[in-house]
Amino acid sequence: MRNSRNIIKSSLVSEKGTGLRTDQDKYVFRVDKSANKLEIKKAVEELFKVQVERVTTMIIYGKPKRMGRSEGRRPDWKKAIVKLKKGETIELFESM
């Protein structure tokens, strides 16, 4: 089994994520691209000591970018939206 800190790369703070957190008890994370939903669920439960109800994942495709004449792409990454059980919160997000 992989390390939980390698699966959860960072938390994402945005207007949409803040709305999900306050209205529906959902938290948004940037996760390892090869991680599946069960690994993400176990990692969140282990790192933050909460109980997870559901995990939704999506692949975010990188945008094409230009620097002068050279073209490139930003890397693809995976986003996970984690719904916690009723009454559970993650203290890291509540202090923001």
Coordinates of N, CA, C and O in Angstrom, one line a residue:
M1 N 0.8 -1.2 0.0 CA 0.0 0.0 0.0 C 0.9 1.2 0.0 O 1.9 1.3 0.6
R2 N 0.4 2.2 -0.7 CA 1.2 3.5 -0.8 C 1.0 4.4 0.4 O 0.0 4.2 1.1
N3 N 1.9 5.3 0.6 CA 1.8 6.2 1.7 C 0.7 7.2 1.4 O 0.5 7.7 0.3
S4 N 0.0 7.6 2.5 CA -1.2 8.5 2.3 C -0.7 9.9 1.9 O -1.4 10.6 1.1
R5 N 0.5 10.3 2.3 CA 1.0 11.6 1.9 C 1.4 11.7 0.5 O 1.4 12.8 -0.1
N6 N 1.6 10.5 -0.2 CA 1.9 10.5 -1.6 C 0.6 10.5 -2.4 O 0.6 10.9 -3.6
I7 N -0.5 10.1 -1.9 CA -1.8 10.0 -2.6 C -2.4 11.4 -2.6 O -2.8 11.9 -3.6
I8 N -2.5 12.1 -1.4 CA -3.1 13.4 -1.3 C -1.9 14.4 -1.5 O -1.1 14.5 -0.6
K9 N -1.9 15.1 -2.6 CA -0.8 16.0 -2.9 C -1.1 17.4 -2.3 O -0.2 17.9 -1.7
S10 N -2.3 17.9 -2.4 CA -2.6 19.2 -1.7 C -4.1 19.4 -1.7 O -4.8 18.7 -2.3
S11 N -4.5 20.4 -0.9 CA -5.9 20.8 -0.8 C -6.1 21.9 -1.8 O -5.2 22.7 -2.0
L12 N -7.2 22.0 -2.4 CA -7.6 23.1 -3.3 C -8.5 24.0 -2.6 O -9.6 23.6 -2.1
V13 N -8.2 25.3 -2.7 CA -9.0 26.3 -2.1 C -9.5 27.3 -3.2 O -8.6 27.9 -3.9
S14 N -10.8 27.3 -3.5 CA -11.3 28.1 -4.5 C -12.7 28.5 -4.1 O -13.2 28.0 -3.1
E15 N -13.3 29.4 -4.9 CA -14.7 29.8 -4.5 C -15.7 28.6 -4.6 O -16.5 28.5 -3.7
K16 N -15.5 27.8 -5.6 CA -16.4 26.7 -5.7 C -16.2 25.7 -4.6 O -17.1 25.1 -4.1
G17 N -14.9 25.4 -4.3 CA -14.6 24.5 -3.2 C -15.1 25.0 -1.9 O -15.6 24.2 -1.0
T18 N -15.0 26.3 -1.6 CA -15.5 26.9 -0.4 C -17.0 26.7 -0.3 O -17.6 26.4 0.8
G19 N -17.7 26.9 -1.4 CA -19.1 26.7 -1.4 C -19.5 25.3 -1.2 O -20.5 25.0 -0.4
L20 N -18.8 24.4 -1.8 CA -19.1 22.9 -1.5 C -18.9 22.6 0.0 O -19.6 21.8 0.6
R21 N -17.8 23.2 0.5 CA -17.5 22.9 1.9 C -18.6 23.4 2.9 O -19.0 22.7 3.8
T22 N -19.0 24.6 2.7 CA -20.0 25.2 3.6 C -21.4 24.6 3.4 O -22.1 24.4 4.4
D23 N -21.8 24.3 2.2 CA -23.1 23.9 1.9 C -23.3 22.4 2.0 O -24.4 21.9 2.5
Q24 N -22.3 21.6 1.6 CA -22.6 20.1 1.4 C -21.5 19.3 2.1 O -21.5 18.1 1.9
D25 N -20.7 19.8 3.0 CA -19.6 19.1 3.7 C -18.7 18.3 2.7 O -18.4 17.1 2.9
K26 N -18.4 18.9 1.6 CA -17.5 18.3 0.6 C -16.1 19.1 0.6 O -16.1 20.3 0.6
Y27 N -15.0 18.4 0.5 CA -13.7 18.9 0.5 C -13.0 18.5 -0.8 O -13.2 17.4 -1.3
V28 N -12.2 19.4 -1.4 CA -11.5 19.2 -2.7 C -10.0 19.1 -2.5 O -9.4 19.9 -1.8
F29 N -9.5 18.0 -3.1 CA -8.0 17.8 -3.0 C -7.5 17.5 -4.4 O -8.1 17.0 -5.3
R30 N -6.2 17.8 -4.5 CA -5.4 17.4 -5.7 C -4.7 16.1 -5.3 O -4.0 16.1 -4.3
V31 N -4.9 15.0 -6.1 CA -4.5 13.7 -5.7 C -3.6 13.2 -6.8 O -3.5 13.7 -7.9
D32 N -2.9 12.1 -6.5 CA -2.0 11.4 -7.4 C -2.9 10.8 -8.6 O -4.0 10.3 -8.4
K33 N -2.4 11.0 -9.8 CA -3.2 10.6 -11.0 C -3.5 9.1 -11.0 O -4.5 8.7 -11.6
S34 N -2.7 8.3 -10.4 CA -2.9 6.8 -10.5 C -3.7 6.3 -9.3 O -4.0 5.1 -9.2
A35 N -4.1 7.2 -8.4 CA -4.8 6.7 -7.2 C -6.3 6.5 -7.5 O -6.9 7.2 -8.3
N36 N -6.9 5.4 -6.9 CA -8.3 5.1 -7.2 C -9.1 5.6 -6.0 O -8.5 6.1 -5.0
K37 N -10.4 5.5 -6.0 CA -11.3 6.0 -5.0 C -11.1 5.4 -3.6 O -11.1 6.1 -2.6
L38 N -10.8 4.1 -3.6 CA -10.6 3.5 -2.3 C -9.3 4.0 -1.6 O -9.3 4.2 -0.4
E39 N -8.3 4.1 -2.4 CA -7.0 4.6 -1.9 C -7.2 6.1 -1.4 O -6.7 6.4 -0.3
I40 N -7.9 6.9 -2.1 CA -8.2 8.3 -1.7 C -9.0 8.3 -0.4 O -8.6 9.1 0.5
K41 N -10.0 7.5 -0.3 CA -10.8 7.4 0.9 C -10.0 7.0 2.1 O -10.0 7.7 3.2
K42 N -9.2 6.0 2.0 CA -8.3 5.6 3.1 C -7.3 6.6 3.5 O -7.0 6.8 4.7
A43 N -6.7 7.3 2.5 CA -5.7 8.3 2.8 C -6.4 9.5 3.5 O -5.8 10.0 4.5
V44 N -7.5 10.0 3.1 CA -8.2 11.1 3.8 C -8.6 10.7 5.2 O -8.4 11.4 6.2
E45 N -9.1 9.5 5.4 CA -9.5 9.0 6.7 C -8.3 8.9 7.7 O -8.3 9.2 8.8
E46 N -7.1 8.5 7.1 CA -5.9 8.3 7.9 C -5.3 9.6 8.3 O -4.9 9.9 9.4
L47 N -5.2 10.6 7.3 CA -4.5 11.8 7.5 C -5.3 12.8 8.4 O -4.8 13.5 9.3
F48 N -6.7 12.8 8.2 CA -7.5 13.8 8.9 C -8.4 13.3 10.0 O -9.1 14.0 10.6
K49 N -8.4 11.9 10.2 CA -9.1 11.3 11.3 C -10.6 11.6 11.2 O -11.3 12.0 12.1
V50 N -11.2 11.4 9.9 CA -12.6 11.7 9.7 C -13.2 10.4 9.0 O -12.4 9.5 8.6
Q51 N -14.5 10.4 8.9 CA -15.1 9.3 8.1 C -15.6 9.8 6.8 O -16.4 10.8 6.8
V52 N -15.3 9.1 5.7 CA -15.6 9.6 4.4 C -16.9 8.8 3.9 O -17.0 7.6 4.1
E53 N -17.8 9.5 3.4 CA -19.0 8.9 2.8 C -18.9 8.5 1.3 O -19.2 7.4 0.9
R54 N -18.3 9.5 0.6 CA -18.2 9.3 -0.9 C -17.0 10.0 -1.4 O -16.7 11.1 -0.9
V55 N -16.5 9.5 -2.5 CA -15.4 10.1 -3.2 C -15.7 10.2 -4.7 O -16.1 9.2 -5.3
T56 N -15.6 11.4 -5.3 CA -15.8 11.6 -6.7 C -14.5 12.1 -7.3 O -13.8 13.0 -6.7
T57 N -14.1 11.5 -8.4 CA -12.8 11.9 -9.0 C -13.0 12.4 -10.4 O -14.0 12.0 -11.1
M58 N -12.0 13.2 -10.9 CA -12.1 13.7 -12.3 C -10.7 14.0 -12.7 O -9.8 14.4 -11.9
I59 N -10.4 13.8 -14.0 CA -9.1 14.1 -14.6 C -9.2 15.5 -15.2 O -10.1 15.8 -15.9
I60 N -8.3 16.4 -14.8 CA -8.3 17.8 -15.4 C -7.2 17.8 -16.4 O -6.0 17.5 -16.1
Y61 N -7.5 18.0 -17.6 CA -6.6 18.0 -18.7 C -5.8 19.4 -18.8 O -6.4 20.4 -18.6
G62 N -4.5 19.3 -19.0 CA -3.7 20.5 -19.0 C -4.0 21.4 -20.3 O -4.3 20.9 -21.3
K63 N -3.9 22.7 -20.1 CA -4.2 23.6 -21.2 C -2.9 23.8 -22.0 O -1.8 23.7 -21.5
P64 N -3.1 24.0 -23.3 CA -1.9 24.3 -24.2 C -1.5 25.8 -23.8 O -2.3 26.7 -23.6
K65 N -0.2 25.9 -23.8 CA 0.4 27.2 -23.5 C 1.5 27.5 -24.5 O 2.2 26.6 -25.1
R66 N 1.8 28.8 -24.7 CA 2.9 29.3 -25.6 C 3.8 30.2 -24.9 O 3.4 31.0 -24.1
M67 N 5.1 30.1 -25.2 CA 6.1 31.0 -24.8 C 6.9 31.4 -26.1 O 7.7 30.7 -26.5
G68 N 6.4 32.5 -26.6 CA 7.0 33.0 -27.9 C 6.6 32.0 -29.0 O 5.5 31.8 -29.3
R69 N 7.6 31.4 -29.7 CA 7.3 30.5 -30.8 C 7.2 29.0 -30.3 O 6.6 28.2 -31.0
S70 N 7.6 28.7 -29.1 CA 7.5 27.4 -28.6 C 6.2 27.1 -28.0 O 5.7 28.0 -27.3
E71 N 5.7 25.9 -28.2 CA 4.4 25.5 -27.7 C 4.6 24.4 -26.7 O 5.5 23.6 -26.8
G72 N 3.7 24.3 -25.7 CA 3.8 23.2 -24.8 C 2.4 23.1 -24.1 O 1.4 23.7 -24.6
R73 N 2.4 22.2 -23.1 CA 1.1 21.9 -22.4 C 1.4 21.9 -20.9 O 2.5 21.4 -20.5
R74 N 0.4 22.3 -20.1 CA 0.5 22.1 -18.7 C 0.2 20.6 -18.5 O -0.5 20.0 -19.2
P75 N 0.7 20.0 -17.4 CA 0.4 18.6 -17.1 C -1.0 18.3 -16.7 O -1.7 19.2 -16.2
D76 N -1.5 17.1 -17.1 CA -2.8 16.7 -16.6 C -2.7 16.4 -15.1 O -1.6 16.0 -14.6
W77 N -3.8 16.5 -14.4 CA -3.8 16.2 -13.0 C -5.2 15.7 -12.6 O -6.2 15.7 -13.3
K78 N -5.3 15.1 -11.4 CA -6.5 14.5 -10.9 C -7.0 15.2 -9.7 O -6.3 15.6 -8.8
K79 N -8.4 15.5 -9.7 CA -9.0 16.2 -8.6 C -10.0 15.2 -7.9 O -10.7 14.5 -8.6
A80 N -10.1 15.3 -6.6 CA -11.0 14.4 -5.9 C -11.9 15.3 -5.0 O -11.4 16.2 -4.3
I81 N -13.2 15.1 -5.0 CA -14.1 15.7 -4.2 C -14.6 14.7 -3.1 O -15.1 13.7 -3.5
V82 N -14.3 15.0 -1.9 CA -14.6 14.0 -0.8 C -15.8 14.5 0.0 O -15.7 15.6 0.6
K83 N -16.8 13.7 0.1 CA -17.9 14.0 1.0 C -17.8 13.3 2.3 O -17.6 12.1 2.4
L84 N -17.9 14.1 3.4 CA -17.7 13.5 4.7 C -19.1 13.1 5.3 O -20.1 13.7 4.9
K85 N -19.1 12.2 6.3 CA -20.3 11.9 7.0 C -20.8 13.1 7.8 O -20.1 14.0 8.1
K86 N -22.1 13.0 8.1 CA -22.7 14.1 8.8 C -22.0 14.5 10.1 O -21.7 13.6 10.9
G87 N -21.8 15.8 10.3 CA -21.1 16.2 11.5 C -19.6 16.2 11.5 O -19.0 16.7 12.5
E88 N -19.0 15.6 10.5 CA -17.5 15.6 10.4 C -17.0 16.8 9.7 O -17.6 17.4 8.8
T89 N -15.8 17.3 10.2 CA -15.2 18.5 9.5 C -13.7 18.2 9.6 O -13.2 17.5 10.4
I90 N -13.0 18.9 8.7 CA -11.5 18.9 8.6 C -11.0 20.2 9.2 O -11.3 21.3 8.6
E91 N -10.3 20.2 10.2 CA -9.9 21.4 10.9 C -9.0 22.3 10.1 O -9.0 23.5 10.2
L92 N -8.2 21.7 9.2 CA -7.3 22.5 8.3 C -8.1 23.5 7.5 O -7.7 24.6 7.3
F93 N -9.2 23.1 7.0 CA -10.0 24.0 6.1 C -10.8 25.0 6.9 O -11.1 26.1 6.5
E94 N -11.2 24.6 8.1 CA -12.1 25.5 8.9 C -11.3 26.7 9.4 O -11.9 27.8 9.7
S95 N -10.0 26.6 9.5 CA -9.2 27.8 10.0 C -8.9 28.8 8.9 O -8.3 29.8 9.1
M96 N -9.2 28.4 7.6 CA -9.0 29.3 6.5 C -10.0 30.4 6.4 O -11.1 30.3 6.5

